PDB file of C-alpha atoms in Angstrom:
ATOM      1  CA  UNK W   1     202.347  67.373 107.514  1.00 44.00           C
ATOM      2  CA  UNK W   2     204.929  69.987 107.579  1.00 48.00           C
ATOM      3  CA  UNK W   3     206.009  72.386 110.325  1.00 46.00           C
ATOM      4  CA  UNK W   4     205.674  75.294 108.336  1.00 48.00           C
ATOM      5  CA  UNK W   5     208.303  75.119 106.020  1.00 52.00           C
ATOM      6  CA  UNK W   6     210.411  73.239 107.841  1.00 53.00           C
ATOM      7  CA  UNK W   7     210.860  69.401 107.196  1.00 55.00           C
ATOM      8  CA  UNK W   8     209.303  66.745 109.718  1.00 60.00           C
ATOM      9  CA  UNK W   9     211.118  63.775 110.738  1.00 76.00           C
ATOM     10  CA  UNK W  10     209.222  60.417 110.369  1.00 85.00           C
ATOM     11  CA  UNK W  11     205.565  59.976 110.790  1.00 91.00           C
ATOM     12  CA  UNK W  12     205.827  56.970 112.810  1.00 93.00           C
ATOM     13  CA  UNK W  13     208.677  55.532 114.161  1.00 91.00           C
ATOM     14  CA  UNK W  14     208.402  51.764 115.580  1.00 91.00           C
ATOM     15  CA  UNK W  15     211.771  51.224 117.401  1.00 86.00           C
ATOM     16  CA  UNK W  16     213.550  48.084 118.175  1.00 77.00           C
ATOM     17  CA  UNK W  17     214.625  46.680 121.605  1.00 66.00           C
ATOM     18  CA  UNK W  18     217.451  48.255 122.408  1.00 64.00           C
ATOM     19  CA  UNK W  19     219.238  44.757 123.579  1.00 58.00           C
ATOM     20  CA  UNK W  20     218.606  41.317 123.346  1.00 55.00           C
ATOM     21  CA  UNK W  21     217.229  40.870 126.619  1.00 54.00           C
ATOM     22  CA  UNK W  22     214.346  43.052 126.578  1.00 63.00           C
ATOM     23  CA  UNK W  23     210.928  41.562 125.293  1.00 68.00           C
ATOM     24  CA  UNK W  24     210.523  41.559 121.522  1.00 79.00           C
ATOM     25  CA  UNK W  25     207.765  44.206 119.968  1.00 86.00           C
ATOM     26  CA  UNK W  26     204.743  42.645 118.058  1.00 91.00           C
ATOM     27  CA  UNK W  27     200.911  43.008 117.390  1.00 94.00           C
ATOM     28  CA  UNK W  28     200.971  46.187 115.602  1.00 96.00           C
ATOM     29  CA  UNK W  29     198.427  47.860 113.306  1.00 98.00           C
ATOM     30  CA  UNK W  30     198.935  51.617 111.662  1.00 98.00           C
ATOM     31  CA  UNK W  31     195.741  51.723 109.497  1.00 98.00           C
ATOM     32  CA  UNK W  32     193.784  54.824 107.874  1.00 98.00           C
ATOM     33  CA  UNK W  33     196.281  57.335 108.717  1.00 97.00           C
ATOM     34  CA  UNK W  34     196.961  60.229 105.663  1.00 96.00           C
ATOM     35  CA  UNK W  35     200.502  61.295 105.756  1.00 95.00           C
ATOM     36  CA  UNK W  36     201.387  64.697 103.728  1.00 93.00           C
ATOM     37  CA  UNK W  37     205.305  65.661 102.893  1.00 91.00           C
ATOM     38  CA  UNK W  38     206.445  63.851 105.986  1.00 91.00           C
ATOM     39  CA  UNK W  39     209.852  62.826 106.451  1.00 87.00           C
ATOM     40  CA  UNK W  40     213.326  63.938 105.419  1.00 84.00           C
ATOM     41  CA  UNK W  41     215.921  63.027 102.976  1.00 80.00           C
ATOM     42  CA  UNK W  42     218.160  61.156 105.848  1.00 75.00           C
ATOM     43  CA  UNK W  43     218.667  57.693 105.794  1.00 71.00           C
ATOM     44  CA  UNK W  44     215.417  55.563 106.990  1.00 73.00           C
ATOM     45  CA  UNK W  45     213.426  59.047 108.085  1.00 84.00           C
ATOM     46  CA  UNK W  46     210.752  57.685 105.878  1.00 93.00           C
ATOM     47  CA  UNK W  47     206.984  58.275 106.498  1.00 94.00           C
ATOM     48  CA  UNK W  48     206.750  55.465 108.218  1.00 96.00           C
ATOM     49  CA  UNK W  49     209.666  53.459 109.929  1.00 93.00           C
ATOM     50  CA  UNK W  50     210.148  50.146 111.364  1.00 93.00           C
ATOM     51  CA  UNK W  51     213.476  49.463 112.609  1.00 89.00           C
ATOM     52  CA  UNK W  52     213.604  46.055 114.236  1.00 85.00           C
ATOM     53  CA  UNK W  53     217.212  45.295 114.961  1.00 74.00           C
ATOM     54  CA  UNK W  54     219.173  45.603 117.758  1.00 63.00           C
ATOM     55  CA  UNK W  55     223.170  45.714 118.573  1.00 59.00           C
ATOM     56  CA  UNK W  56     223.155  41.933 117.710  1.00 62.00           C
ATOM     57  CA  UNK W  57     221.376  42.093 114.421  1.00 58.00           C
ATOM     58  CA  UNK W  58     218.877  40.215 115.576  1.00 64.00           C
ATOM     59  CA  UNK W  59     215.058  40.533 114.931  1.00 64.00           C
ATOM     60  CA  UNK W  60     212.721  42.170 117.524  1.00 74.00           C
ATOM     61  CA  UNK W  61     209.911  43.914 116.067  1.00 89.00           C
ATOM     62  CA  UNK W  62     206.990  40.807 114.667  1.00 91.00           C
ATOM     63  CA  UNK W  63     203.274  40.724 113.473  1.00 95.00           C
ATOM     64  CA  UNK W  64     203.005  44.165 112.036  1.00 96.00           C
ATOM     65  CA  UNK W  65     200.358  45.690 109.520  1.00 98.00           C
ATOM     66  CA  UNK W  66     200.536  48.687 108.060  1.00 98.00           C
ATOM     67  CA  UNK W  67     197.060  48.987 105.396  1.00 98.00           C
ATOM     68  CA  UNK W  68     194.843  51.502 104.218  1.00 98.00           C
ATOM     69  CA  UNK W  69     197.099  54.804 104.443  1.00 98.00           C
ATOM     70  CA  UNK W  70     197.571  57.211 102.103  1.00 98.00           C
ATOM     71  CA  UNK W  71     200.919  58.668 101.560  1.00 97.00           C
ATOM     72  CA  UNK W  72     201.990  61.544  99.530  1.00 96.00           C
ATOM     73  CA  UNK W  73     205.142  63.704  98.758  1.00 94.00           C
ATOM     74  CA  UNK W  74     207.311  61.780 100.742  1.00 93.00           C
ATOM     75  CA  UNK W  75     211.091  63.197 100.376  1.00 91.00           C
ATOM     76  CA  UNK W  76     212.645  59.638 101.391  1.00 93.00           C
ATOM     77  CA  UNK W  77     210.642  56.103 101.233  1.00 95.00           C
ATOM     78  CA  UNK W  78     207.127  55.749 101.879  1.00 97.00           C
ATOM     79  CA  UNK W  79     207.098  52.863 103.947  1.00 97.00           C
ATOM     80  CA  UNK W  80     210.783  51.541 105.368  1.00 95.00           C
ATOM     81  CA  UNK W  81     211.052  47.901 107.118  1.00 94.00           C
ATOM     82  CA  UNK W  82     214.341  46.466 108.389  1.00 91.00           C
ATOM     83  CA  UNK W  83     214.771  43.456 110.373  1.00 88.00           C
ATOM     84  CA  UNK W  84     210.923  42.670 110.884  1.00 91.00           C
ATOM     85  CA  UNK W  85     208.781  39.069 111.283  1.00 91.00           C
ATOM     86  CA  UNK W  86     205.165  38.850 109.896  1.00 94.00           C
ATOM     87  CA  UNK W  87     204.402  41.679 108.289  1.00 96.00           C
ATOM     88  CA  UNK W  88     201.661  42.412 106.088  1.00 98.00           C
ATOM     89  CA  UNK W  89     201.745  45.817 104.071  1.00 98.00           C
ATOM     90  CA  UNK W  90     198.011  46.452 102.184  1.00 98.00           C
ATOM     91  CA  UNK W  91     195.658  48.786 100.092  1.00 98.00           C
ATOM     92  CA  UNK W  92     198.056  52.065 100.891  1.00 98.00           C
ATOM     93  CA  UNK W  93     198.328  54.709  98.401  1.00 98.00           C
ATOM     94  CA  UNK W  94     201.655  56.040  97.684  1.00 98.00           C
ATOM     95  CA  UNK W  95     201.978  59.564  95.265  1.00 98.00           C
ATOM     96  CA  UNK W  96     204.478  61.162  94.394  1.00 97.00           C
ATOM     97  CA  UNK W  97     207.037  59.366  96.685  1.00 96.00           C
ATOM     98  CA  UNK W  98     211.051  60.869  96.690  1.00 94.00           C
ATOM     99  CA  UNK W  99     212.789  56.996  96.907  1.00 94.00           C
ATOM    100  CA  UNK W 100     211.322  54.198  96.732  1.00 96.00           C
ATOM    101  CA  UNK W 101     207.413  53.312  97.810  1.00 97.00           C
ATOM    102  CA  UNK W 102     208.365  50.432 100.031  1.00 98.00           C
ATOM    103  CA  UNK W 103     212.003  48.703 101.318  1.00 96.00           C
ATOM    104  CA  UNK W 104     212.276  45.896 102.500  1.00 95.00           C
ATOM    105  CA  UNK W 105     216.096  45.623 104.256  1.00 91.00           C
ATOM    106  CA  UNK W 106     217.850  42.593 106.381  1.00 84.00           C
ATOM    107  CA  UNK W 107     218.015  38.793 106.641  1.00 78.00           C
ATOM    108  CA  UNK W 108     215.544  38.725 109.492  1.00 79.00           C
ATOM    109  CA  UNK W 109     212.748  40.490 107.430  1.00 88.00           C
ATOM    110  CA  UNK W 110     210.302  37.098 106.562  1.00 91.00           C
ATOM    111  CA  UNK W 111     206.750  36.336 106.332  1.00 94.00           C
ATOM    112  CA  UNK W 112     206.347  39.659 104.480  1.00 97.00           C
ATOM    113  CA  UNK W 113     202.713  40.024 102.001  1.00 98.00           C
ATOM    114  CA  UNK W 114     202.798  43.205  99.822  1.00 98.00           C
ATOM    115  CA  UNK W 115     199.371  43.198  98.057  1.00 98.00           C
ATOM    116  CA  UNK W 116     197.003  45.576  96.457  1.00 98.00           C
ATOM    117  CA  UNK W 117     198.972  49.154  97.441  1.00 98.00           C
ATOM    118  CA  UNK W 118     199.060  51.578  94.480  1.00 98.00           C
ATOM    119  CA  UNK W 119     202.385  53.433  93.982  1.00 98.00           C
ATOM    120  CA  UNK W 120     201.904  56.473  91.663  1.00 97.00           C
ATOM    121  CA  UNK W 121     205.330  58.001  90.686  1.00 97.00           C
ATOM    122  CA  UNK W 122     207.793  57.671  93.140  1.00 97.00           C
ATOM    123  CA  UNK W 123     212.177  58.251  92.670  1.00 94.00           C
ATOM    124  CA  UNK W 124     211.004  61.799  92.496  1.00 94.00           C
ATOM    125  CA  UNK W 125     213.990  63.183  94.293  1.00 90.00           C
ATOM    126  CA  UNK W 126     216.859  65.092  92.234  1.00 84.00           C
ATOM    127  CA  UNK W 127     219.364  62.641  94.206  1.00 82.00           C
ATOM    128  CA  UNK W 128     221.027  60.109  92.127  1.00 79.00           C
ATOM    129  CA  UNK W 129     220.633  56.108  93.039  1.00 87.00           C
ATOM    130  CA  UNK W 130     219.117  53.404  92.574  1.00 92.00           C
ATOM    131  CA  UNK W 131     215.051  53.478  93.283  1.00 95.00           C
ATOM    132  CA  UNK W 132     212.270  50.376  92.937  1.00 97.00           C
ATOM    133  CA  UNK W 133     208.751  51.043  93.258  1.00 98.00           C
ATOM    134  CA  UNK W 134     208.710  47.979  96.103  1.00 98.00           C
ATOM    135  CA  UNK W 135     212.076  46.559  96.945  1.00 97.00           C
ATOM    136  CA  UNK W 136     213.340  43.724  99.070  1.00 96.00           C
ATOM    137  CA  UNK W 137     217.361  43.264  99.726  1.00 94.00           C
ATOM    138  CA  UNK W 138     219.816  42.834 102.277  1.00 90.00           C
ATOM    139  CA  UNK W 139     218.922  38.402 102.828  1.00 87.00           C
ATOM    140  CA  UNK W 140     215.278  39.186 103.191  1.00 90.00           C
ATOM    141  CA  UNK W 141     213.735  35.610 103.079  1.00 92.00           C
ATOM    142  CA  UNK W 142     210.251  35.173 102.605  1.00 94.00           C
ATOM    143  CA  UNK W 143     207.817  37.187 100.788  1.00 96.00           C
ATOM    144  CA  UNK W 144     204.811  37.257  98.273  1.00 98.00           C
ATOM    145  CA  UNK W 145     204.294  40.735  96.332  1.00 98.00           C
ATOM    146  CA  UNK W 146     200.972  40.619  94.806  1.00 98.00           C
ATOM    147  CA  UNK W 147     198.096  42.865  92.847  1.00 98.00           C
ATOM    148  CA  UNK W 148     199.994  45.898  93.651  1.00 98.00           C
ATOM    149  CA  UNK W 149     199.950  48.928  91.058  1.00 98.00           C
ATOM    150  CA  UNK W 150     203.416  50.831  90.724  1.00 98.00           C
ATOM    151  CA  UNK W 151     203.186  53.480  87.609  1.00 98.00           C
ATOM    152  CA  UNK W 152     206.096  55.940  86.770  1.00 96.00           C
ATOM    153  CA  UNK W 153     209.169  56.687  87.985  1.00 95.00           C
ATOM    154  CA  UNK W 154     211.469  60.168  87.153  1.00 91.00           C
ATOM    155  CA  UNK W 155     215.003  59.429  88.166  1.00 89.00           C
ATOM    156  CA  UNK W 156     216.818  57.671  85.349  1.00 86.00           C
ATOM    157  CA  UNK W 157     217.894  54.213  87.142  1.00 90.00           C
ATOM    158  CA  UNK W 158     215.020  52.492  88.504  1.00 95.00           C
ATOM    159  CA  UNK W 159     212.561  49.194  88.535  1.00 97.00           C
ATOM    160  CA  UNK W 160     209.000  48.352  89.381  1.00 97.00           C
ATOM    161  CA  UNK W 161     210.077  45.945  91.590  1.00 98.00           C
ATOM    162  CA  UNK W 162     213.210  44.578  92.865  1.00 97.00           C
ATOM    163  CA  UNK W 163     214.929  41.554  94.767  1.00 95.00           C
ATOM    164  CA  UNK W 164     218.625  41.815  95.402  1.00 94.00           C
ATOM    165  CA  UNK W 165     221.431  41.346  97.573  1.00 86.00           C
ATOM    166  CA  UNK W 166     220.784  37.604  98.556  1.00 91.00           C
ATOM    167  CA  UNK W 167     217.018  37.631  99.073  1.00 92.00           C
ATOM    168  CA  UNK W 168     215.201  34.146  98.906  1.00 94.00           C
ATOM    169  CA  UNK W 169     212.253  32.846  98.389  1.00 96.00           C
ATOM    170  CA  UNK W 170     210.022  35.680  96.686  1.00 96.00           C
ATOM    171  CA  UNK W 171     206.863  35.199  94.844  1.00 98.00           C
ATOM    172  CA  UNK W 172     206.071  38.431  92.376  1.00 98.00           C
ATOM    173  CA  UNK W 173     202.364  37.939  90.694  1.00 98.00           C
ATOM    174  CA  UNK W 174     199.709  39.809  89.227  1.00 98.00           C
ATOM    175  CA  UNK W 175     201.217  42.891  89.671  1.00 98.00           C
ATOM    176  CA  UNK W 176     200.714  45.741  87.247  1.00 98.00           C
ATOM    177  CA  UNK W 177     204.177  47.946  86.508  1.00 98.00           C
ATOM    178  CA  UNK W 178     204.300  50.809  83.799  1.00 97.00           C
ATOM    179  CA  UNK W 179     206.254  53.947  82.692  1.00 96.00           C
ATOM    180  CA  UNK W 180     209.220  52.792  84.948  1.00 96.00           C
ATOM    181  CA  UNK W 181     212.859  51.759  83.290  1.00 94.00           C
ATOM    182  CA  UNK W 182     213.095  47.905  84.287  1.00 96.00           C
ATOM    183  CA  UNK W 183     209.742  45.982  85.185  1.00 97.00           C
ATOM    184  CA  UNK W 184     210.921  43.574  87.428  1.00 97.00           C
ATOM    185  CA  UNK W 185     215.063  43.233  88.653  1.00 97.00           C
ATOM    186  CA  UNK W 186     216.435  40.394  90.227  1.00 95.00           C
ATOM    187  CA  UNK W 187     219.959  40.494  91.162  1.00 93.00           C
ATOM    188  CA  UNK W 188     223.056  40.530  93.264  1.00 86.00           C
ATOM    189  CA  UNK W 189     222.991  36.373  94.596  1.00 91.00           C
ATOM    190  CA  UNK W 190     219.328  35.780  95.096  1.00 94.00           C
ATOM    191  CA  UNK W 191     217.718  32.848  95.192  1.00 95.00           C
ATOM    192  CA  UNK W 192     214.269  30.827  94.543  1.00 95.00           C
ATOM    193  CA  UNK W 193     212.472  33.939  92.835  1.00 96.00           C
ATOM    194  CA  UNK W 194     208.758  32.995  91.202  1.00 97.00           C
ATOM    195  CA  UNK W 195     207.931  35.552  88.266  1.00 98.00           C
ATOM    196  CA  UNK W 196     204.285  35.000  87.167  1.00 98.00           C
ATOM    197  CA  UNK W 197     201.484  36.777  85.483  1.00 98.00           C
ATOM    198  CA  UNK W 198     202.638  40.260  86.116  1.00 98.00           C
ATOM    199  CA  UNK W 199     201.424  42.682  83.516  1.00 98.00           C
ATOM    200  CA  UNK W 200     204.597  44.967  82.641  1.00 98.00           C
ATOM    201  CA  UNK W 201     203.476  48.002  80.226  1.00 97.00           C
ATOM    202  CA  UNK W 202     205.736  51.286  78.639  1.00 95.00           C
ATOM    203  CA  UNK W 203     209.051  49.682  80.027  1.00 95.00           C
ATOM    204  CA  UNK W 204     211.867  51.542  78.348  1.00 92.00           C
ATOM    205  CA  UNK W 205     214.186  49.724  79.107  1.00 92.00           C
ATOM    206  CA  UNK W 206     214.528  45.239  80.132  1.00 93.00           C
ATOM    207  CA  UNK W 207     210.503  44.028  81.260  1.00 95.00           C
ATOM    208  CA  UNK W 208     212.287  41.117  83.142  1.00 96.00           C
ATOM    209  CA  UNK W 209     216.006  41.379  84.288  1.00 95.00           C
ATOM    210  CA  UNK W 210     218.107  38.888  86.203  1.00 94.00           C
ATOM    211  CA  UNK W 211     221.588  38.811  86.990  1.00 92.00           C
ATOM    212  CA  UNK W 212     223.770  36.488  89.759  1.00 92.00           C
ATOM    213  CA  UNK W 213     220.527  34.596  91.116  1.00 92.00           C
ATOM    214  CA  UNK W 214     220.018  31.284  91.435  1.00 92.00           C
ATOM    215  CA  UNK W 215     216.775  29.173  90.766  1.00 93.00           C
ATOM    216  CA  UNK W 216     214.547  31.371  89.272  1.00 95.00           C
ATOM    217  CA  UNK W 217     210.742  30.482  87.506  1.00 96.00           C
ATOM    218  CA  UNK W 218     210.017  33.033  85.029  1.00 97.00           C
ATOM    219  CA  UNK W 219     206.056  32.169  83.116  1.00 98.00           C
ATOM    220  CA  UNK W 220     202.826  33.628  81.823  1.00 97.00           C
ATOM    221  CA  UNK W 221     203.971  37.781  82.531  1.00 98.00           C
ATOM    222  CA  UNK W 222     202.964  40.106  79.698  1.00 97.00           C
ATOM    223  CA  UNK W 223     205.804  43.120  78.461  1.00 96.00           C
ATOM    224  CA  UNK W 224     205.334  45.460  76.513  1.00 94.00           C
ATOM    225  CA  UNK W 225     208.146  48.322  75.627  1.00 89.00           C
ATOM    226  CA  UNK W 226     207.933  51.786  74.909  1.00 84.00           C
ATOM    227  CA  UNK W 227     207.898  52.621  71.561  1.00 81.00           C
ATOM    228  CA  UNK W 228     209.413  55.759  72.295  1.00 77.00           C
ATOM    229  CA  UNK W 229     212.231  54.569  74.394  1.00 75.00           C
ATOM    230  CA  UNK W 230     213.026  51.556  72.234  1.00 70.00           C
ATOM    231  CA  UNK W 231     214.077  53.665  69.149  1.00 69.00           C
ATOM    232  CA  UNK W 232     216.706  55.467  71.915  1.00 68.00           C
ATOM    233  CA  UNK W 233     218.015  52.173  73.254  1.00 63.00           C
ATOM    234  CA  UNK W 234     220.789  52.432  71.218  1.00 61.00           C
ATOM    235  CA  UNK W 235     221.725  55.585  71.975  1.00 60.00           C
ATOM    236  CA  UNK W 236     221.211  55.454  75.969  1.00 53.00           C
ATOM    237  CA  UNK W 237     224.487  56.738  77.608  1.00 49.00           C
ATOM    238  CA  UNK W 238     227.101  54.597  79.502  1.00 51.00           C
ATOM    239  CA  UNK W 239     225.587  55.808  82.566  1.00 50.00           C
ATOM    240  CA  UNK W 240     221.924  54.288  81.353  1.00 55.00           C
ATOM    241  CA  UNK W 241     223.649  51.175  79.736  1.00 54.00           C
ATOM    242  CA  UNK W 242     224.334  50.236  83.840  1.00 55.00           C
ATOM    243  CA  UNK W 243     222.041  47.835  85.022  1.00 52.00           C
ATOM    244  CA  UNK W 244     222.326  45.557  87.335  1.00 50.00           C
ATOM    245  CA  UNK W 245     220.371  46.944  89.932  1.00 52.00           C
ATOM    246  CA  UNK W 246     222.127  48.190  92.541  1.00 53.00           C
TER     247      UNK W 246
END
């Protein structure tokens, strides 16, 4: 919670080694914790943080789960990851979240399962940029998002979910995204992307996007635009018109 009315820093901070030498971090569970306007707008003070790289950009945090935590009025990311191996992130609750509900960041993040968290409005900060309900950039290679819930977004550039920045080897299923601008974004050299059975509802804007990736299976997902949006398409401003992800 808040000091006051002064601004916490993260929740919980899970450090990496700070060289190569020293043993690696693993085997760790944050489960059933409620976190309440915690964290700042700086980069990665999210809620909660895992930052598993050292000096050599190498991996040193593994086998983490974060599940059943509730997180709400975040000013920054609900949950931020970079540089971590086996990690499972389950059946949180996210409201009203500033960025983005989860981030997934570096080449070293793999083995990741995102399944069943609900993410109820999030890119709620006034700051301009980029936000995705769950997103997963910067080489991440490995990962399966699944049965989540992501529903509204406020800033005017933003996605459900998104893979960018040459991520590989990402399954997206069964996941339920409305009210946001772009369903699902796939960009910036990624690679070996499944799309299947997602249920995209009141997108205003693309349901499926992809742009610069490379082998990508797209089947069985279900869009629907909003009406309201889609008579405006037209009229969107050069600033809207930019897609692209980041």
């Amino acid at each position: 919670t808040k000091l006051g009315n002064q601004q916490t820093g993260r929740g919980i901070l899970v450090n990496r080694s700070s060289t190569a030498l020293e043993k690696n971090i693993s085997n760790i569970t944050i489960n059933r914790i409620t976190f309440n306007q915690v964290g700042t707008p700086l980069d990665k003070y999210s809620s909660i943080a895992i930052l598993g790289y050292n000096a050599k950009g190498l991996s040193t945090i593994s086998d983490v789960k974060i599940t059943n935590n509730i997180i709400t009025g975040s000013p920054n990311n609900a949950i931020d990851v970079w540089e971590v191996d086996d990690l499972t992130i389950s059946e949180n609750n996210f409201l009203n979240i500033g960025r983005m509900g989860i981030e997934i960041t570096g080449n070293n993040s793999s083995n990741v399962t995102i399944f069943e968290n609900t993410i109820q409005r999030f890119a709620m900060s006034p700051e301009e940029g980029f936000r995705a309900g769950i997103s997963l950039v910067q080489g991440m290679d490995g990962a399966i998002i699944t049965n989540n819930i992501i529903n509204g977004a406020k800033n005017i550039w933003n996605a459900g979910i998104e893979a960018a920045q040459n991520s590989k080897n990402i399954r997206i299923t069964n996941n339920e995204v409305a009210n946001v601008r772009d369903g699902i974004v796939v960009t910036a050299h990624s690679d070996s992307i499944f799309i299947d059975k997602n249920n995209l509802n009141q997108i205003k804007r693309y349901g499926i996007q992809t742009y610069q990736v490379w082998r990508v299976t797209i089947t069985n997902n279900t869009i629907t635009q909003s009406e309201a949006w889609r008579d405006t398409f037209e009229t969107y401003t050069e600033q809207q018109k930019q897609s692209v992800g980041r």
